[in-house]
mmCIF file of C-alpha atoms in Angstrom:
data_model
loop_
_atom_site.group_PDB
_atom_site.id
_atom_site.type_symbol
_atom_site.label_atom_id
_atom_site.label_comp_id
_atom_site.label_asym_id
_atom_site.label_seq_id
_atom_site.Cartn_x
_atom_site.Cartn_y
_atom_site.Cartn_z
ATOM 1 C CA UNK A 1 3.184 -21.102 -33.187
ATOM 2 C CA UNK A 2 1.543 -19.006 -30.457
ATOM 3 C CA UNK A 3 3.466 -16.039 -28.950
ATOM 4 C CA UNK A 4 4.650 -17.056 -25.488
ATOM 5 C CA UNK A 5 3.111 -14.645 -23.014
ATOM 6 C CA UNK A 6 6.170 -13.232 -20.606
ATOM 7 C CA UNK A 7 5.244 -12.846 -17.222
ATOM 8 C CA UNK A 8 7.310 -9.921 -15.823
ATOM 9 C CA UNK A 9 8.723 -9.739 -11.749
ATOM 10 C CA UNK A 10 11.398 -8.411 -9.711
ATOM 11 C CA UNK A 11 13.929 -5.554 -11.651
ATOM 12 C CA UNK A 12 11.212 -6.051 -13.886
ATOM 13 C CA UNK A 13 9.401 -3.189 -11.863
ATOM 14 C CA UNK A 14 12.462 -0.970 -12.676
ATOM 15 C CA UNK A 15 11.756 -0.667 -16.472
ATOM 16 C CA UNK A 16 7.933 -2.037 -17.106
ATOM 17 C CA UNK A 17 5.784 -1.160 -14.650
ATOM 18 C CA UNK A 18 3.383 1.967 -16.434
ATOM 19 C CA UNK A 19 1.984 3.656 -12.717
ATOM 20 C CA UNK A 20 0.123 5.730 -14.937
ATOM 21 C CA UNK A 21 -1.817 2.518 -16.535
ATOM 22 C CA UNK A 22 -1.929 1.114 -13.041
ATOM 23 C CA UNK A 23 -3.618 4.295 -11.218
ATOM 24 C CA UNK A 24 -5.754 4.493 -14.536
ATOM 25 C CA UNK A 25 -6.971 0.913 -14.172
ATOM 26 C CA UNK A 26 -7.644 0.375 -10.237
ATOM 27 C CA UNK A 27 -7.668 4.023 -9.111
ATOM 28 C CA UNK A 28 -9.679 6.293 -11.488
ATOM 29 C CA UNK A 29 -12.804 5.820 -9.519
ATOM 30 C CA UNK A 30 -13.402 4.398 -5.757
ATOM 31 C CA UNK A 31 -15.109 1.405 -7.128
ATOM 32 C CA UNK A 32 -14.386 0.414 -11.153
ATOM 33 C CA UNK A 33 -16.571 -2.403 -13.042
ATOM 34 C CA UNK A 34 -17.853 -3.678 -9.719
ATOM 35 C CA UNK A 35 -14.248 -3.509 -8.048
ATOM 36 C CA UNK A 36 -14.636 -2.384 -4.440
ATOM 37 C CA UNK A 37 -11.502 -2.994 -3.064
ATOM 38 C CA UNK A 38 -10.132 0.658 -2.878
ATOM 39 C CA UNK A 39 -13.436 1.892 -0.983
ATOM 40 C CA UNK A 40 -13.089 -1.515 1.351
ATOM 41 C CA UNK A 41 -9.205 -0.623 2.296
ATOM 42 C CA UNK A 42 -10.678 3.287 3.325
ATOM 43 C CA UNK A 43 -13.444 2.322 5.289
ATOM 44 C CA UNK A 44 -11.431 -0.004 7.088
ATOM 45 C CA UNK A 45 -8.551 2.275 7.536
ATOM 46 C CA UNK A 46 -10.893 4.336 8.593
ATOM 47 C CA UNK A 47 -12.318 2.272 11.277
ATOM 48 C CA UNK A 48 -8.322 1.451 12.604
ATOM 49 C CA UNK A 49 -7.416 5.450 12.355
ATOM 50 C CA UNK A 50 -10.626 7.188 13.993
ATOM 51 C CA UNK A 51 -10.338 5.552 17.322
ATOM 52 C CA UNK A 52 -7.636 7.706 17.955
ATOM 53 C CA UNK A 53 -4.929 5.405 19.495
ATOM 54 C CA UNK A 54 -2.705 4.981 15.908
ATOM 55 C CA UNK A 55 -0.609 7.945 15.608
ATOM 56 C CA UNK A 56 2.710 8.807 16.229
ATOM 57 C CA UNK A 57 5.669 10.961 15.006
ATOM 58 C CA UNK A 58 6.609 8.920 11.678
ATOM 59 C CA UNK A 59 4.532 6.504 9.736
ATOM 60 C CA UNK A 60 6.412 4.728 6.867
ATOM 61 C CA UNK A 61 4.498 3.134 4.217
ATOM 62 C CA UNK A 62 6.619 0.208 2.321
ATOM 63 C CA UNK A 63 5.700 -0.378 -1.234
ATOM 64 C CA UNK A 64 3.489 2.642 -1.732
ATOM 65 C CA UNK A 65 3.269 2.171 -5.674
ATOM 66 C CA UNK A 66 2.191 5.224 -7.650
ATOM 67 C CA UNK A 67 -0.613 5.956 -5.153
ATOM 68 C CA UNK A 68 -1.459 7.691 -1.727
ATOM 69 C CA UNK A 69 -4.901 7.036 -0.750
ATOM 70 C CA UNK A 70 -3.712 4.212 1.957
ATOM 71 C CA UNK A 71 -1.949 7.448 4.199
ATOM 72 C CA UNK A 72 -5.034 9.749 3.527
ATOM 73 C CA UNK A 73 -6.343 8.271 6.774
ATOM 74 C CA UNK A 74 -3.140 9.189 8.287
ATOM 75 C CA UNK A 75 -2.853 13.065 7.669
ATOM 76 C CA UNK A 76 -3.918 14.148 11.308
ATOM 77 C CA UNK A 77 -1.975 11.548 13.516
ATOM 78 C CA UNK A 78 1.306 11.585 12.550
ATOM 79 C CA UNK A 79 4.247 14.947 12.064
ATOM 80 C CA UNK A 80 6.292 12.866 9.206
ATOM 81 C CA UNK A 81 5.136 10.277 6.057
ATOM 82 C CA UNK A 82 7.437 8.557 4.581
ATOM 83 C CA UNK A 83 6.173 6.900 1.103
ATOM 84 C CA UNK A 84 8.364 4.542 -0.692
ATOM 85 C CA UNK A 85 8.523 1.909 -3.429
ATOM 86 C CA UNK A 86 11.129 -0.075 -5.599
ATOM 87 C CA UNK A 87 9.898 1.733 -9.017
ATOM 88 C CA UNK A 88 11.416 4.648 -10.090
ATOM 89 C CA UNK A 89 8.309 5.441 -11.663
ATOM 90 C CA UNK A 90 5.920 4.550 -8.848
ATOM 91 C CA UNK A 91 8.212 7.503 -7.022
ATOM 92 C CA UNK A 92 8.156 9.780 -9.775
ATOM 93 C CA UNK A 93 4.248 9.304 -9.793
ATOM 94 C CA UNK A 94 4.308 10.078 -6.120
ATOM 95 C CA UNK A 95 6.664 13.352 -6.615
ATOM 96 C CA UNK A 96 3.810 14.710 -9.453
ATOM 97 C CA UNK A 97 1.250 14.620 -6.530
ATOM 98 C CA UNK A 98 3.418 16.751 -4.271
ATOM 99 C CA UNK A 99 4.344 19.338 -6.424
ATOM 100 C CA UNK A 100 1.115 19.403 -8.011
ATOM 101 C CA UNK A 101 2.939 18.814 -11.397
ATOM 102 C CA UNK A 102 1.182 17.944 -14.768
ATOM 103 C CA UNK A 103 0.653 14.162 -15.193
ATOM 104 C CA UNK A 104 -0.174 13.552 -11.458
ATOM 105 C CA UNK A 105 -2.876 11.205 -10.818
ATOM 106 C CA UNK A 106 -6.138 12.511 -9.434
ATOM 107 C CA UNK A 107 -7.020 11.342 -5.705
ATOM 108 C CA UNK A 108 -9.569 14.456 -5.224
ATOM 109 C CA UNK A 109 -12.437 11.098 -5.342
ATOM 110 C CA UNK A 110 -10.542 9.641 -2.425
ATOM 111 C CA UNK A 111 -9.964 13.004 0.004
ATOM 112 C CA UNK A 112 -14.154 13.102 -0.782
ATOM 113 C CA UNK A 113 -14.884 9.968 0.142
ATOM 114 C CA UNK A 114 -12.880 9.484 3.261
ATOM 115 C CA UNK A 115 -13.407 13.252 4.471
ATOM 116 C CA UNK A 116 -17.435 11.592 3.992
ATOM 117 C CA UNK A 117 -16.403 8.573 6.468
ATOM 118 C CA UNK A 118 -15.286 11.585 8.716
ATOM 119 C CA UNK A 119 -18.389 13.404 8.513
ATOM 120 C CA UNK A 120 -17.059 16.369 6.957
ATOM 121 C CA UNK A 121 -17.359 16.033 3.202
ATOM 122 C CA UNK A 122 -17.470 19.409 2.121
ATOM 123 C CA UNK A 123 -13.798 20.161 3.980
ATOM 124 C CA UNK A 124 -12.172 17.230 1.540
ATOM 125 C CA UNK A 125 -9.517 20.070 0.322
ATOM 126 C CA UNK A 126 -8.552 20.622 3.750
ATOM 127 C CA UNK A 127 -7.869 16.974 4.361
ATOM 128 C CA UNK A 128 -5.572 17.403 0.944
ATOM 129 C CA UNK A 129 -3.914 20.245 2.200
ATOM 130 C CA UNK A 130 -2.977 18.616 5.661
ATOM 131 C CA UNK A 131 -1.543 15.413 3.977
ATOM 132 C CA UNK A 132 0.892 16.909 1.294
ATOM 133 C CA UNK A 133 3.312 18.710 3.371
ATOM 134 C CA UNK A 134 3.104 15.376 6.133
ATOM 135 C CA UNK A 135 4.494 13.359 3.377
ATOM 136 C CA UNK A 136 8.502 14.256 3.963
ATOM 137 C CA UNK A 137 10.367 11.824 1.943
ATOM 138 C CA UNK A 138 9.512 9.241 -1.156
ATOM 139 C CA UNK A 139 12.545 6.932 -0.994
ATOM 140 C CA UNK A 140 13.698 4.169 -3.085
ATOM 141 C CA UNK A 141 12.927 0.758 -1.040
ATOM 142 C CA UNK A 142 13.828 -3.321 -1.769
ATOM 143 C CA UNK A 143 12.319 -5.168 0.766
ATOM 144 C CA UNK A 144 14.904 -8.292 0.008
ATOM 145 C CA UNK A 145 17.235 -6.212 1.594
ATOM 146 C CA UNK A 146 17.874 -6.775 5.176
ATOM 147 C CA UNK A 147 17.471 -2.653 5.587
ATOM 148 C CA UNK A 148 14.916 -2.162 2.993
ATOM 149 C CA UNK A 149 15.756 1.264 2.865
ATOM 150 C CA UNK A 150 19.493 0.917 2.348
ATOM 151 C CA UNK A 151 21.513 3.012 2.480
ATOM 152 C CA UNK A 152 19.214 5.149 4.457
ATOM 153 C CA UNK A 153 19.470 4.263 8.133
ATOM 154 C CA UNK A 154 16.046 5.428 9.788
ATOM 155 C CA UNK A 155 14.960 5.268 13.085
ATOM 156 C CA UNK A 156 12.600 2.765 14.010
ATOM 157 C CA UNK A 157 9.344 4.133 13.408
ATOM 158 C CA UNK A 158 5.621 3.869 15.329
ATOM 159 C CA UNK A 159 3.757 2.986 12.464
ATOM 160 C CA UNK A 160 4.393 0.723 9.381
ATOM 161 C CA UNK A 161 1.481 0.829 6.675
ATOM 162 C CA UNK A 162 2.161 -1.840 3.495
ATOM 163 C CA UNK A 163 -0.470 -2.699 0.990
ATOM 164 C CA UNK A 164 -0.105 -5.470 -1.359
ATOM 165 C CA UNK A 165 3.462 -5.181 -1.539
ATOM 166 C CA UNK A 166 5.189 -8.296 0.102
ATOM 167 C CA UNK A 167 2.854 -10.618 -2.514
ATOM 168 C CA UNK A 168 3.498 -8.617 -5.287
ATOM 169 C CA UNK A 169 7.687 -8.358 -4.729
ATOM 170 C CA UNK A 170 8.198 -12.156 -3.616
ATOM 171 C CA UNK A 171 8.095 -15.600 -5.756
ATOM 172 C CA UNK A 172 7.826 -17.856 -2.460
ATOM 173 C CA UNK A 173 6.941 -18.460 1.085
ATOM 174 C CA UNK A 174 10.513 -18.129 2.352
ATOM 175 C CA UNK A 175 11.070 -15.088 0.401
ATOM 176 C CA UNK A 176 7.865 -13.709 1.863
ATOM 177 C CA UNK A 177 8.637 -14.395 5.109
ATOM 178 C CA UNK A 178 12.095 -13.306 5.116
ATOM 179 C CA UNK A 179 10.511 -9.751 3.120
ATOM 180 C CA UNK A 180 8.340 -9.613 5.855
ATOM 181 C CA UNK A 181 11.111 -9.818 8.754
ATOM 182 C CA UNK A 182 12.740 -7.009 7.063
ATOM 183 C CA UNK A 183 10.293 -4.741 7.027
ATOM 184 C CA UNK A 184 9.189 -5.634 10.791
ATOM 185 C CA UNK A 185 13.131 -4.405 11.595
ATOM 186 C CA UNK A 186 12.056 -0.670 10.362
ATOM 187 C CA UNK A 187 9.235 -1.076 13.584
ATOM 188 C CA UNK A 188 9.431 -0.149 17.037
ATOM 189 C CA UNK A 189 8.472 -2.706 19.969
ATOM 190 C CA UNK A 190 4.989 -1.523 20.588
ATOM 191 C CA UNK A 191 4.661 -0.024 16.964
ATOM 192 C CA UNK A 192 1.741 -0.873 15.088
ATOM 193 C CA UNK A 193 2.003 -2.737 11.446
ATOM 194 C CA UNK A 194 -0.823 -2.095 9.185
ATOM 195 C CA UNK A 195 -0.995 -4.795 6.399
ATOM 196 C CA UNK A 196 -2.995 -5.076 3.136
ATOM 197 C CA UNK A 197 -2.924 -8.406 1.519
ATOM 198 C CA UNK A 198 -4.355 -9.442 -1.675
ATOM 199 C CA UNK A 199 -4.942 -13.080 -1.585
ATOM 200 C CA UNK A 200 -4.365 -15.672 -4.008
ATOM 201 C CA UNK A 201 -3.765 -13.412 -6.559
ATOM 202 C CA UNK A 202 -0.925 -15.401 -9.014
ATOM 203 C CA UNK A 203 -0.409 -12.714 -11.263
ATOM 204 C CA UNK A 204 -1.977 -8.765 -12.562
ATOM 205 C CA UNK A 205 -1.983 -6.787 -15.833
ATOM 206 C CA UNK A 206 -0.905 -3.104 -16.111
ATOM 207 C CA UNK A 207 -1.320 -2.182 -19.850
ATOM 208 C CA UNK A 208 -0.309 -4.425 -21.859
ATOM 209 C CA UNK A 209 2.627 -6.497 -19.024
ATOM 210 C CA UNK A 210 1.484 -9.226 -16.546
ATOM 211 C CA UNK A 211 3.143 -9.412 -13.404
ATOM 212 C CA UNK A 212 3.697 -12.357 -11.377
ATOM 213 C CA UNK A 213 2.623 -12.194 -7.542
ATOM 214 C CA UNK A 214 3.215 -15.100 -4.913
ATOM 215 C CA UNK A 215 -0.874 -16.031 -4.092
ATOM 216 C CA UNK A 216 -1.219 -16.399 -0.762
ATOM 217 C CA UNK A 217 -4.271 -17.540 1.495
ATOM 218 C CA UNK A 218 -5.177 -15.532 4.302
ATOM 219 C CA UNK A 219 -3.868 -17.696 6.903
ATOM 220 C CA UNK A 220 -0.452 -18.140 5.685
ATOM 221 C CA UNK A 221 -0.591 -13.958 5.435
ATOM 222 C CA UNK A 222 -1.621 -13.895 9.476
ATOM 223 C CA UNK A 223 0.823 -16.467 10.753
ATOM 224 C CA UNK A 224 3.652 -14.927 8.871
ATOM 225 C CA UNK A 225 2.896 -12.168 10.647
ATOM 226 C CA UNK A 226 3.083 -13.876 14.133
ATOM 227 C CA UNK A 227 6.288 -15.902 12.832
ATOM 228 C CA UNK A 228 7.608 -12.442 12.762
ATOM 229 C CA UNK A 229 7.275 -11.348 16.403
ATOM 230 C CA UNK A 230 3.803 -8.969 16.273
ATOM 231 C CA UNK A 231 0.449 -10.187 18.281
ATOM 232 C CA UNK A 232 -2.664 -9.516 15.764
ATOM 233 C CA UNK A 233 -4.952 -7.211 17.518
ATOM 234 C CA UNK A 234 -7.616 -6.983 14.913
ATOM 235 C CA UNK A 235 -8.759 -8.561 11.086
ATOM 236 C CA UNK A 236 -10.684 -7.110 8.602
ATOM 237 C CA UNK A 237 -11.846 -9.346 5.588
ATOM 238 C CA UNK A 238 -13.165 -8.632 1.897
ATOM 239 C CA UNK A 239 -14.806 -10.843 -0.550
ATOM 240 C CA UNK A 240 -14.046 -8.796 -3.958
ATOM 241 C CA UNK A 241 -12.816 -10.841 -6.423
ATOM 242 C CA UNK A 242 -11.560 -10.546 -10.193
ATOM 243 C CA UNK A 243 -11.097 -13.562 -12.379
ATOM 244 C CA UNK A 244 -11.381 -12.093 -15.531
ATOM 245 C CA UNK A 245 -8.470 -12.362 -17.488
ATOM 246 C CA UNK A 246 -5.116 -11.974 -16.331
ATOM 247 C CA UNK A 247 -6.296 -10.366 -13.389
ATOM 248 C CA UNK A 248 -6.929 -12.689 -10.572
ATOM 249 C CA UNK A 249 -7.165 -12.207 -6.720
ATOM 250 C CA UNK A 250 -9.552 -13.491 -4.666
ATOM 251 C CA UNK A 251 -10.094 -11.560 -1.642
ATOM 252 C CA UNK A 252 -8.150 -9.198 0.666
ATOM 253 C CA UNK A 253 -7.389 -9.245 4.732
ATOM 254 C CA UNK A 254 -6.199 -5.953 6.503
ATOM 255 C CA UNK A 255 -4.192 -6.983 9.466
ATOM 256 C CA UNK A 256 -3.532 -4.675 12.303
ATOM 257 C CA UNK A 257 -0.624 -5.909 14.846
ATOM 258 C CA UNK A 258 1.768 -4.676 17.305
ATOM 259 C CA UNK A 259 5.224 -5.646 17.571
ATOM 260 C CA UNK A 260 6.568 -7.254 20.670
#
């Protein structure tokens, strides 16, 4: 009889999830066997963050994972960054970077390829060197809780940032919807959500565990954002794909929105 293949979600993350397999696999590079979706989020955050008009005193990023590239773009705008994530060893991944321990995931190909976007390449250690001491806190976060940070009470903040989080946490619409209204509480009125969604994307491997994810279309990912009291002031789309194994997603939207 065939092994039965277990497809891992929720506290799962607590005790499964290998960030050092998952940086490995989508992060070792800027693009990896044809995968573009890492450059495609920093040029695009790069197009929302060099107008000049998203910055602020705190931006908190929900769901960071093991990784940091999504608040590289962030460094000279805002005075605080909070990172969080549900994993104890997404956060312990994120703690390596900051002290520069041993076992900390290398983003040097990241600073040099958005410090390139900026026109100043050769300065990419200087971009480094402004983020890490921006990034204040790495906090534990469930975004089924009402306060996602709980028991932390935080001021509402200016920015949100939250990249394929809400898909990979929930099971359902509701549950993505109601993940999504909690989140939305951490914002001001006027502050600005940045969202990353990975779209119809049913499940992912990291090492040798699948994860479920809820696979969403790209509409149901914009009007749950208006459902949820923010006007959508710009879209960007991508076209990468993977449906090679058990790693399937098919395309990603980056939604930038203000709260009401």
């Amino acid at each position: 009889m065939a092994e039965t293949i277990k497809i891992l979600s929720g506290e799962d993350y607590v005790n499964h999830f290998d960030s050092k397999a998952y940086t490995g696999a989508f992060f070792s590079e800027i693009e990896i066997d044809g995968y573009s979706f890492a450059k495609f989020r920093l040029k695009t955050l790069h197009k929302i963050y060099s107008k000049g008009n998203i910055r602020g005193k705190v931006l908190l990023e929900i769901g960071s994972g093991p990784c940091i590239h999504t608040v590289i773009p962030a460094a000279s705008w805002f005075d605080e960054i909070i990172l969080t994530d549900f994993s104890p060893s997404n956060r312990d991944m994120q703690e390596k970077w900051l002290k520069k321990d041993h076992g900390a995931h290398n983003w040097d190909n990241f600073f040099k390829y958005y410090s390139k976007l900026d026109g100043n390449e050769d300065n990419w250690q200087q971009l480094e060197a402004t983020l890490r001491p921006k990034i204040k806190r790495v906090l534990p976060c469930d975004v089924y809780n009402q306060n996602p940070l709980d028991p932390i009470q935080l001021n509402q903040v200016d920015v949100i940032c939250t990249s394929a989080c809400l898909e990979s946490a929930c099971l359902d619409k509701d549950a993505y919807h109601n993940a999504m209204k909690n989140v939305i509480s951490l914002l001001k009125p006027g502050g600005k959500l940045i969202l990353i969604g990975v779209l119809n994307c049913p499940q992912y491997t990291v090492g040798s565990e699948i994860f479920k994810c809820f696979s969403i279309s790209r509409d149901e990912v914009i009007n749950t954002v208006k459902a949820n009291g923010l006007d959508v002031i710009e879209l960007f789309d991508d076209d990468s794909s993977a449906e090679e194994g058990t790693t399937i997603f098919n395309g990603t939207v980056v939604i930038l929105a203000e709260k009401k």
